[in-house]
JSON list of C-alpha atoms in Angstrom, two decimals:
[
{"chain": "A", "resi": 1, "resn": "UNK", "atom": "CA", "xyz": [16.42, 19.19, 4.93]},
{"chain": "A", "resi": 2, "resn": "UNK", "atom": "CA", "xyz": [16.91, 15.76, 6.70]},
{"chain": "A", "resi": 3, "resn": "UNK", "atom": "CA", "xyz": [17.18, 12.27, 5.34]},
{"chain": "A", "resi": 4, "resn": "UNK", "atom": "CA", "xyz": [13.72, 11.66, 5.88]},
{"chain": "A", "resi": 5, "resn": "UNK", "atom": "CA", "xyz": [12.75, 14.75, 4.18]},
{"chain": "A", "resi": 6, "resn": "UNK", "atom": "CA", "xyz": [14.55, 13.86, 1.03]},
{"chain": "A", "resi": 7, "resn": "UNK", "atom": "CA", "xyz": [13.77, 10.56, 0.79]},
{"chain": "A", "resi": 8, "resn": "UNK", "atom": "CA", "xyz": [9.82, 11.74, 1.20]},
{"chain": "A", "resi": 9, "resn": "UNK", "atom": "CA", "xyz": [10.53, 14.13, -1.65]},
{"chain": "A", "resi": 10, "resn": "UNK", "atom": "CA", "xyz": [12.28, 12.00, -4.27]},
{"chain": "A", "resi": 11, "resn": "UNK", "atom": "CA", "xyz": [9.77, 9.23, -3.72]},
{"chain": "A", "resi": 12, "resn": "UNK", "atom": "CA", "xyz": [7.26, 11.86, -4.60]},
{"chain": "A", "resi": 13, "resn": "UNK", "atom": "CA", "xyz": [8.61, 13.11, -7.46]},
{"chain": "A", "resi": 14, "resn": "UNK", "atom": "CA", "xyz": [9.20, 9.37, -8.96]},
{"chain": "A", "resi": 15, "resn": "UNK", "atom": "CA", "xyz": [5.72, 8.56, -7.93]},
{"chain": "A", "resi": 16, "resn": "UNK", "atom": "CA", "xyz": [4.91, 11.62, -10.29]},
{"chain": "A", "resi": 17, "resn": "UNK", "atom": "CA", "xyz": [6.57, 10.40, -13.07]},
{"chain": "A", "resi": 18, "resn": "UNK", "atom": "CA", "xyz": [5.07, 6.94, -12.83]},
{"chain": "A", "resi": 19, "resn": "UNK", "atom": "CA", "xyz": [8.08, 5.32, -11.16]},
{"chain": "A", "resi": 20, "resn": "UNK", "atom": "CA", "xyz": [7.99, 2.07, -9.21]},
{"chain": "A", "resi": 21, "resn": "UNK", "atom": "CA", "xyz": [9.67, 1.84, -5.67]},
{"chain": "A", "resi": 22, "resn": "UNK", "atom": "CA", "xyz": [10.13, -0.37, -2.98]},
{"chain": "A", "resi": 23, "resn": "UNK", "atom": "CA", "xyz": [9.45, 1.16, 0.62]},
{"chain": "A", "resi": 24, "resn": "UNK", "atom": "CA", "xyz": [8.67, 0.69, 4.32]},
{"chain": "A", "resi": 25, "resn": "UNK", "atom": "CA", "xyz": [4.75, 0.28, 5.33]},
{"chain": "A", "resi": 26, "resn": "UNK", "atom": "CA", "xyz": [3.67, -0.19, 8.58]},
{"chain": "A", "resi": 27, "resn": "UNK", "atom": "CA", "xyz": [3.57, -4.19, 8.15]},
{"chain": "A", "resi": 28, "resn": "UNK", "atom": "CA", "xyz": [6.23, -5.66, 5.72]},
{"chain": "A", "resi": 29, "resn": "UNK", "atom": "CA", "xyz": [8.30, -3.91, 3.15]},
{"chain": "A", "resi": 30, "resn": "UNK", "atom": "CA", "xyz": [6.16, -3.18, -0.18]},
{"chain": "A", "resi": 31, "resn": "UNK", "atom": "CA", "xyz": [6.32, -2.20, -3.90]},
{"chain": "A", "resi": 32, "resn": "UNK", "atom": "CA", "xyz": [3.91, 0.37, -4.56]},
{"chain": "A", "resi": 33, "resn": "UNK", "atom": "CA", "xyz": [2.92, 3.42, -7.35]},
{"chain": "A", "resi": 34, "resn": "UNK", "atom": "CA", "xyz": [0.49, 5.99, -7.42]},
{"chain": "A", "resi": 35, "resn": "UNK", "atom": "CA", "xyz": [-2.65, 4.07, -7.14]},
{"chain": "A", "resi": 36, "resn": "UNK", "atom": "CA", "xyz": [-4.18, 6.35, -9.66]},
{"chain": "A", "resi": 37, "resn": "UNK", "atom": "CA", "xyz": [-1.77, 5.85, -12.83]},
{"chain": "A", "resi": 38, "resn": "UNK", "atom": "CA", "xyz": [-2.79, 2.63, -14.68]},
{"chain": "A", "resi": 39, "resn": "UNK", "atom": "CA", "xyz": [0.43, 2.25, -16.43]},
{"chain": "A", "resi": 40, "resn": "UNK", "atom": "CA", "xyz": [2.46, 2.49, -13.23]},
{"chain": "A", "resi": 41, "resn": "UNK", "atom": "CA", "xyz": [-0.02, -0.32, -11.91]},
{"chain": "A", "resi": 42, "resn": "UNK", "atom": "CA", "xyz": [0.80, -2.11, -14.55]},
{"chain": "A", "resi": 43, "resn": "UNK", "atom": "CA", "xyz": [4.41, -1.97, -14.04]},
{"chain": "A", "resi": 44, "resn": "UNK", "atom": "CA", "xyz": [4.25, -3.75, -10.50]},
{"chain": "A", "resi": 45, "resn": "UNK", "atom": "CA", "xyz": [2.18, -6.71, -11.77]},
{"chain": "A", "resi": 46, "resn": "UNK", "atom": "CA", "xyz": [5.53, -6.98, -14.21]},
{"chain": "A", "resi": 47, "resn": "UNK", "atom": "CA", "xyz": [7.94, -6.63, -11.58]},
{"chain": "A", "resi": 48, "resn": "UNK", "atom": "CA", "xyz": [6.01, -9.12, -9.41]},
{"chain": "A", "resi": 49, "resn": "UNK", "atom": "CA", "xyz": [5.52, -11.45, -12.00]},
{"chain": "A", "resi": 50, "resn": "UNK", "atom": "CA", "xyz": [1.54, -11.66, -10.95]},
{"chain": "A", "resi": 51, "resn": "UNK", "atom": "CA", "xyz": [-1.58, -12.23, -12.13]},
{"chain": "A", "resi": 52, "resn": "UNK", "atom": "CA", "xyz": [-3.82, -9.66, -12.83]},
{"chain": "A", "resi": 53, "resn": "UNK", "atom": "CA", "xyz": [-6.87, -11.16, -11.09]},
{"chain": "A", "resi": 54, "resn": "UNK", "atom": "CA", "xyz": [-5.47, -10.61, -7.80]},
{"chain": "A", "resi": 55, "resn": "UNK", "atom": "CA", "xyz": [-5.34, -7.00, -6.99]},
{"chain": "A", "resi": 56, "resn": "UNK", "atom": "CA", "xyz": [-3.19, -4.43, -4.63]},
{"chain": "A", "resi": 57, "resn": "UNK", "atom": "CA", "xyz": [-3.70, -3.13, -1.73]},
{"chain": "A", "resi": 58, "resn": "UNK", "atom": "CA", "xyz": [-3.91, 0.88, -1.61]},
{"chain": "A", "resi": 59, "resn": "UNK", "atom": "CA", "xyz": [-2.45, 2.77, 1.20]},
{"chain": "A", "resi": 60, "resn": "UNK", "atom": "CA", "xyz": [-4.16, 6.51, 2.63]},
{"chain": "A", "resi": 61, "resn": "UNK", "atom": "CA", "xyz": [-3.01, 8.52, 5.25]},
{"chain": "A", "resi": 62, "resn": "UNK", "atom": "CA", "xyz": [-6.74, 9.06, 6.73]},
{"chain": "A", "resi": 63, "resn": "UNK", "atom": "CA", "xyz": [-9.84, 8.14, 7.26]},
{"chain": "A", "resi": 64, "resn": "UNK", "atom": "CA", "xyz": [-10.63, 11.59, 5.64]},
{"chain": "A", "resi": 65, "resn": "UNK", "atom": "CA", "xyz": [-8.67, 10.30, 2.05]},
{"chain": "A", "resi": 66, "resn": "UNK", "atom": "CA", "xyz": [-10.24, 7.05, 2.55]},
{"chain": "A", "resi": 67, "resn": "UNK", "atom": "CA", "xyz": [-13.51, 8.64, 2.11]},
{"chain": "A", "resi": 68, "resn": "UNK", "atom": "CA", "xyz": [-12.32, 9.68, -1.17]},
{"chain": "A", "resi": 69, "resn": "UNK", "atom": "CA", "xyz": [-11.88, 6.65, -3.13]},
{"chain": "A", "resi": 70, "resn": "UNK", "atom": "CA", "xyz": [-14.19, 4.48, -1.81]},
{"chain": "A", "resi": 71, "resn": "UNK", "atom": "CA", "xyz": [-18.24, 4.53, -2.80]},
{"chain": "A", "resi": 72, "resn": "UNK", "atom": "CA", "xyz": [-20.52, 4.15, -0.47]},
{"chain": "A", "resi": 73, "resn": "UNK", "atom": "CA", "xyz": [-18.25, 4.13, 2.68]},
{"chain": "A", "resi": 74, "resn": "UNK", "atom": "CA", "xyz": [-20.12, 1.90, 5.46]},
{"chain": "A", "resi": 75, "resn": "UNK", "atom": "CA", "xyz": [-20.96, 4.13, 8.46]},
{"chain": "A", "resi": 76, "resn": "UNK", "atom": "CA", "xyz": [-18.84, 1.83, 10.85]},
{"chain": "A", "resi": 77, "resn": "UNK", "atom": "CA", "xyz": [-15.40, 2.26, 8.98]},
{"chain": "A", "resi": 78, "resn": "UNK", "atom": "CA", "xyz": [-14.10, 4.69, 10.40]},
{"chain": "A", "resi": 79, "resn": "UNK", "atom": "CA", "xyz": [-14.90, 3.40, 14.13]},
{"chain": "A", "resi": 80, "resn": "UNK", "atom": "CA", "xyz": [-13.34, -0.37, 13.18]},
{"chain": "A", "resi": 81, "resn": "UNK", "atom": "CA", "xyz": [-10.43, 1.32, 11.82]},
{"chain": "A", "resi": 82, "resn": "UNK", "atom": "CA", "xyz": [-9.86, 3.23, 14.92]},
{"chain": "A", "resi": 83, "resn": "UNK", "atom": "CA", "xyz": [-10.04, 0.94, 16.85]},
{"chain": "A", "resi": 84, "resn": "UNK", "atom": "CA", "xyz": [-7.69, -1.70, 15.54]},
{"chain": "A", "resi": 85, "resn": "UNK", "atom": "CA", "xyz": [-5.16, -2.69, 17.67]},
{"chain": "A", "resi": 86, "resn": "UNK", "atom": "CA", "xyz": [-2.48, -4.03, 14.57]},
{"chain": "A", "resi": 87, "resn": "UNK", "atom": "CA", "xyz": [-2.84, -2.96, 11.28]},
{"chain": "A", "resi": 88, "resn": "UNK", "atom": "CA", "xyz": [-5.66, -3.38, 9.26]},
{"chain": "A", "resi": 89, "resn": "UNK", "atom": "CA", "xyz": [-6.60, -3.53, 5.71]},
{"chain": "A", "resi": 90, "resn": "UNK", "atom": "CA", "xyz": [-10.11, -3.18, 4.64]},
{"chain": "A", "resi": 91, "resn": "UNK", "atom": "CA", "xyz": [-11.77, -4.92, 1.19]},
{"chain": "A", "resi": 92, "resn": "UNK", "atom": "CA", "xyz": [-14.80, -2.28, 0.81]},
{"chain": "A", "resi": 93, "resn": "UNK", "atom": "CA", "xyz": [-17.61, -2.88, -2.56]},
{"chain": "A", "resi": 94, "resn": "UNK", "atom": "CA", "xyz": [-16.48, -0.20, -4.72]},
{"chain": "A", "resi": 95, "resn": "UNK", "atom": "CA", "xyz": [-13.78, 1.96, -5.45]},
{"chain": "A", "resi": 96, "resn": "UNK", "atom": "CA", "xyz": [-13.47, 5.41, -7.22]},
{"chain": "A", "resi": 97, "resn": "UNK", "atom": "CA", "xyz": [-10.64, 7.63, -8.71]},
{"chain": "A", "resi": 98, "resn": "UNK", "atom": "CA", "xyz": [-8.31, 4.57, -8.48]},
{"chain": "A", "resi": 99, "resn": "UNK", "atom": "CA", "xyz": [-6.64, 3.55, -11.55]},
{"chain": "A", "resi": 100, "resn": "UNK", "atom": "CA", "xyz": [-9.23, 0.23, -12.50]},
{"chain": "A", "resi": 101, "resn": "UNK", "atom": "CA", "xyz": [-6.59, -2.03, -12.79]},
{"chain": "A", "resi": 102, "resn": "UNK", "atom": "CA", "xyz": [-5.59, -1.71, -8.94]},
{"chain": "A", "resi": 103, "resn": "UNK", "atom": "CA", "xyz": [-9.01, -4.01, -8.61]},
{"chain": "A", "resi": 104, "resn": "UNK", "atom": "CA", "xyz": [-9.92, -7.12, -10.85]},
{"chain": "A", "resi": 105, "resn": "UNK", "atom": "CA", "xyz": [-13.90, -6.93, -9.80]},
{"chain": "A", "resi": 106, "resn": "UNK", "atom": "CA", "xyz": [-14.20, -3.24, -8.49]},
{"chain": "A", "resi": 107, "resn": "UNK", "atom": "CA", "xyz": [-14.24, -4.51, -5.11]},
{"chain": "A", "resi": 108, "resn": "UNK", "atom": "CA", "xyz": [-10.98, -2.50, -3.32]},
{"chain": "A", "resi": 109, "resn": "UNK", "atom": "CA", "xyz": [-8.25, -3.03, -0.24]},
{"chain": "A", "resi": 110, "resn": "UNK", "atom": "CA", "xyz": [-7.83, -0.11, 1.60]},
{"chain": "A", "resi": 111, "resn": "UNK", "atom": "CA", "xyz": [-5.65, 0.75, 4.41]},
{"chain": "A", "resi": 112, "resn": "UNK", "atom": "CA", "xyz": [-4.87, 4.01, 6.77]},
{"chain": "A", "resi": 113, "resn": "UNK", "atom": "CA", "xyz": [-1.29, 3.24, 7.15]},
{"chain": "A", "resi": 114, "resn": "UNK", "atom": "CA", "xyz": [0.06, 4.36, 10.39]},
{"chain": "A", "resi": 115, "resn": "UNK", "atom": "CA", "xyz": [3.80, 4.84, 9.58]},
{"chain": "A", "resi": 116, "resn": "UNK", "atom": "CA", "xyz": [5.65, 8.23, 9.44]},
{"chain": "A", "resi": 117, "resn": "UNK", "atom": "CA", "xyz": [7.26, 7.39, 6.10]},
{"chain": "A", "resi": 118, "resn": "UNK", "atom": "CA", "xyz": [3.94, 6.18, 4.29]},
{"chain": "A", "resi": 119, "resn": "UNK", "atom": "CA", "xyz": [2.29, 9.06, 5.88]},
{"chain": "A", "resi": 120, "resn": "UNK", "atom": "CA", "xyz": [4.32, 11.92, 4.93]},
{"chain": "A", "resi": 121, "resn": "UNK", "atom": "CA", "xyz": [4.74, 10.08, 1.14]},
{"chain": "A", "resi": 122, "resn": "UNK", "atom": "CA", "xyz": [0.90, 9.76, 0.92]},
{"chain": "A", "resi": 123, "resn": "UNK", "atom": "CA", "xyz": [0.30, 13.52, 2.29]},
{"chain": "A", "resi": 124, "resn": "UNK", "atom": "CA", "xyz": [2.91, 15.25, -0.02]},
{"chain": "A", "resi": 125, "resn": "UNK", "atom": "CA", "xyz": [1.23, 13.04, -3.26]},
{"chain": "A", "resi": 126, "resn": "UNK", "atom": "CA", "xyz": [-1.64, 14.02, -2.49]},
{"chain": "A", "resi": 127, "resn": "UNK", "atom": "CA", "xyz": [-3.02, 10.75, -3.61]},
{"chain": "A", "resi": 128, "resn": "UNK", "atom": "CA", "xyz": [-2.94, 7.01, -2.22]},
{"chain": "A", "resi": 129, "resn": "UNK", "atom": "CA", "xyz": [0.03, 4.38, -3.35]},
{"chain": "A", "resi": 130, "resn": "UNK", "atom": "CA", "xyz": [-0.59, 0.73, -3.92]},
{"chain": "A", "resi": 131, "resn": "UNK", "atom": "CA", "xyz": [1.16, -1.76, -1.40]},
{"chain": "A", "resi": 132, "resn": "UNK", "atom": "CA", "xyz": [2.28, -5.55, -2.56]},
{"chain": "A", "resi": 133, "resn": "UNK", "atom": "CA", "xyz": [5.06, -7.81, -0.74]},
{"chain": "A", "resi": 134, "resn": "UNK", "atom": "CA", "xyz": [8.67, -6.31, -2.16]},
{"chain": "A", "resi": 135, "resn": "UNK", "atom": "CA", "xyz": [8.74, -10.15, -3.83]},
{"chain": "A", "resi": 136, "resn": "UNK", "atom": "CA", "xyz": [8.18, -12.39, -6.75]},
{"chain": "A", "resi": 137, "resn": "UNK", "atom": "CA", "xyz": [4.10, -13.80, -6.68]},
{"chain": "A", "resi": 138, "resn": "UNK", "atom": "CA", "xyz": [4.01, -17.03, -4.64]},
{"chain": "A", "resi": 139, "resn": "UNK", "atom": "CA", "xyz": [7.51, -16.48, -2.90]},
{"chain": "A", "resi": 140, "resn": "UNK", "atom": "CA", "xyz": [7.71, -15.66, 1.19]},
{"chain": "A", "resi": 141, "resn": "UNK", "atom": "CA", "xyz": [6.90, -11.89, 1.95]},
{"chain": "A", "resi": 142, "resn": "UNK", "atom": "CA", "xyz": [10.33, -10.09, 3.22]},
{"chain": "A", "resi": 143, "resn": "UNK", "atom": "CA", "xyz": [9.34, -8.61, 6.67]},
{"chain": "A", "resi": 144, "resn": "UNK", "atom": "CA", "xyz": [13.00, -7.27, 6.81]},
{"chain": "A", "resi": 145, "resn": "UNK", "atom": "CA", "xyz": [15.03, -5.29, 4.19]},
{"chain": "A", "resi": 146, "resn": "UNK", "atom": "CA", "xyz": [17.89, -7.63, 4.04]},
{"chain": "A", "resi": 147, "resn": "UNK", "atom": "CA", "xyz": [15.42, -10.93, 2.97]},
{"chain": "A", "resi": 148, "resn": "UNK", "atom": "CA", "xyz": [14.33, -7.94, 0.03]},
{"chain": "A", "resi": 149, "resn": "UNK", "atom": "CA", "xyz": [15.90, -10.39, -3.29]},
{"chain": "A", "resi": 150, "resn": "UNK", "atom": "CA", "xyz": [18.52, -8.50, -5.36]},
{"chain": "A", "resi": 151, "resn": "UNK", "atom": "CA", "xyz": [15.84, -9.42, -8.41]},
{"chain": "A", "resi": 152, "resn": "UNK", "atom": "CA", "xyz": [13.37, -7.54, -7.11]},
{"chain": "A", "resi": 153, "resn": "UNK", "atom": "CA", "xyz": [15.52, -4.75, -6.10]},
{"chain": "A", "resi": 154, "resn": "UNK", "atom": "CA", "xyz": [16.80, -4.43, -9.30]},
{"chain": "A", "resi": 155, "resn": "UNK", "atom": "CA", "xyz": [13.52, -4.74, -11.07]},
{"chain": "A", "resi": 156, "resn": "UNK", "atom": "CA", "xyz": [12.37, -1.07, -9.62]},
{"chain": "A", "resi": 157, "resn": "UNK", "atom": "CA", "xyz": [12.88, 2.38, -10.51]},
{"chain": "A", "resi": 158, "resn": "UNK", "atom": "CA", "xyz": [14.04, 2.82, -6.61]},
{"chain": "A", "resi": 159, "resn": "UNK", "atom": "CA", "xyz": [14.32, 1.70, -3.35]},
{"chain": "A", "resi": 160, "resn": "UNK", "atom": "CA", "xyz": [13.95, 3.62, -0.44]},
{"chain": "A", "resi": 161, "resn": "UNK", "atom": "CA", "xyz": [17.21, 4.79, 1.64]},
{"chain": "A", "resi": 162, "resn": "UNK", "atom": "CA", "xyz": [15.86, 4.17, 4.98]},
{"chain": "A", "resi": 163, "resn": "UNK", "atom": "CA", "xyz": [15.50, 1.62, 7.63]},
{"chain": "A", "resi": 164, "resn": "UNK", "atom": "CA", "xyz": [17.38, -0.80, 6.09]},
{"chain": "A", "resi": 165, "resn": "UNK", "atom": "CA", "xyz": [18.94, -1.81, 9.47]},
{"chain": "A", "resi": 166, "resn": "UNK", "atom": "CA", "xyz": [15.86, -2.40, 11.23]},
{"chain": "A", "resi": 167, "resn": "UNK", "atom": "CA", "xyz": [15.61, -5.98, 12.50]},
{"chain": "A", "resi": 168, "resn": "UNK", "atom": "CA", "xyz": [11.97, -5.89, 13.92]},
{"chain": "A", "resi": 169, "resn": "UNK", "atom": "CA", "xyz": [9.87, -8.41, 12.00]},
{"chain": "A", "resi": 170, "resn": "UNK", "atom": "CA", "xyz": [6.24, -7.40, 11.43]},
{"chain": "A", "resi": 171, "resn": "UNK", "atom": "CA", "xyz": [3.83, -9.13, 10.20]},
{"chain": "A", "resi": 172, "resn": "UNK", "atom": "CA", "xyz": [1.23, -8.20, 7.30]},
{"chain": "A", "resi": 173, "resn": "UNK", "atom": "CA", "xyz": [-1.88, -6.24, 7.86]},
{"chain": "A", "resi": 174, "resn": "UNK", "atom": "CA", "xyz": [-4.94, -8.14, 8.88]},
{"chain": "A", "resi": 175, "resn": "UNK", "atom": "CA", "xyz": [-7.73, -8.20, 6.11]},
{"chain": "A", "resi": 176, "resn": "UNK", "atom": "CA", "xyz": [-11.76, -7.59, 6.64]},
{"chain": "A", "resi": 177, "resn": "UNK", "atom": "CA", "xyz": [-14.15, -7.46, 3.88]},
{"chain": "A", "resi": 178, "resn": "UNK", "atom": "CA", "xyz": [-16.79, -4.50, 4.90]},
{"chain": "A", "resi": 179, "resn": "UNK", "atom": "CA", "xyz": [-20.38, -4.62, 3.58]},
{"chain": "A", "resi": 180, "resn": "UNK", "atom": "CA", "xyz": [-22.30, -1.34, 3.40]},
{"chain": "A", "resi": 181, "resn": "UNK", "atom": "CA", "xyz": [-24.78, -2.57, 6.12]},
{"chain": "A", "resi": 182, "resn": "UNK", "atom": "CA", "xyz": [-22.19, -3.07, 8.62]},
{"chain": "A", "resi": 183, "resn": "UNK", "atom": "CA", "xyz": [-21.07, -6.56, 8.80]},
{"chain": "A", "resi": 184, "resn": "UNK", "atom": "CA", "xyz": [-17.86, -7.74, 7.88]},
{"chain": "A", "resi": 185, "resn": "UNK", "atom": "CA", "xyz": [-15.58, -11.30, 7.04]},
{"chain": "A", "resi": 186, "resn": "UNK", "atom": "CA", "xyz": [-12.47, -11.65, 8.34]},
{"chain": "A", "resi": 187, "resn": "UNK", "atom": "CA", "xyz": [-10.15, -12.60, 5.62]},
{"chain": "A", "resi": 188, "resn": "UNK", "atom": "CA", "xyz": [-6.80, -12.83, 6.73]},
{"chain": "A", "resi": 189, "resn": "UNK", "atom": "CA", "xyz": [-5.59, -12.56, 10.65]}
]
């Protein structure tokens, strides 16, 4: 087994177990937990040092496990997601399955994550993670591992043994809200 392998596996296993780690999305380095375990939700609004009323975004690997937590999935989703050019997270009505404090009004952010890590970590649980800035609430996002504070390392159960070299900044996702007759807001670019 490779590196990658056993860095997919352990986070898996921790994510099991309700464990908090910090990891590499496809837009800025995030702190995430199985979206579906309420007390491991509640663990990253400690860590971040956030209010409740603002909630997390939720990672899937596919449009297909997108279809699973979401009610009432407008018929255009899956074409606009597509069809993005950078990545893009989605704010649809209503969730389901999710653990109900990943949402403040029932309203979720959703995002098919196209990274290799996220992907494989998502596919072997079986179940979307949540995605928030690896940082304190109202401090600058860390694009790059090395900006990552020592606090916040130190307040999770683990961090993620890869790509800590890469110097590449991205930037964070941008953010629609998607009514179920179509039309959308853009929220964030």
């Amino acid at each position: 087994m490779n590196a990658f392998e056993l860095e997919v596996n352990k986070c898996c296993d921790l994510l099991k177990e309700g464990k908090v780690i910090i990891y590499p999305t496809d837009t800025i380095w995030g702190i995430g937990c199985d979206a579906t375990n309420y007390d491991a939700v509640e663990k990253i609004y400690k860590v971040k040092e956030r209010s409740k009323g603002k909630g997390l975004i939720v990672l899937v690997d596919s449009i297909e496990m997108l279809k699973d937590y979401v009610n009432n999935l407008p018929p255009i989703a899956p074409d606009i997601i597509r069809a993005a050019k950078n990545p893009l997270s989605v704010i649809y009505s209503e969730s389901k399955g999710l653990a109900k404090n990943v949402s403040s009004d029932g309203s979720i952010c959703i995002r098919v994550v196209d990274n290799d890590f996220c992907k494989a970590l998502i596919a072997k649980l079986g179940r979307p993670i949540t995605s928030t800035s690896a940082n304190l609430a109202g401090d600058m996002a860390p694009s790059i591992y090395v900006e990552i504070s020592e606090h916040i390392k130190s307040s999770v159960d683990y961090v993620v043994q890869l790509y800590h070299d890469v110097l590449t900044k991205p930037k964070a996702s941008t953010i629609i809200r998607l009514y179920e007759d179509n039309h959308f807001d853009v929220i964030r670019q």
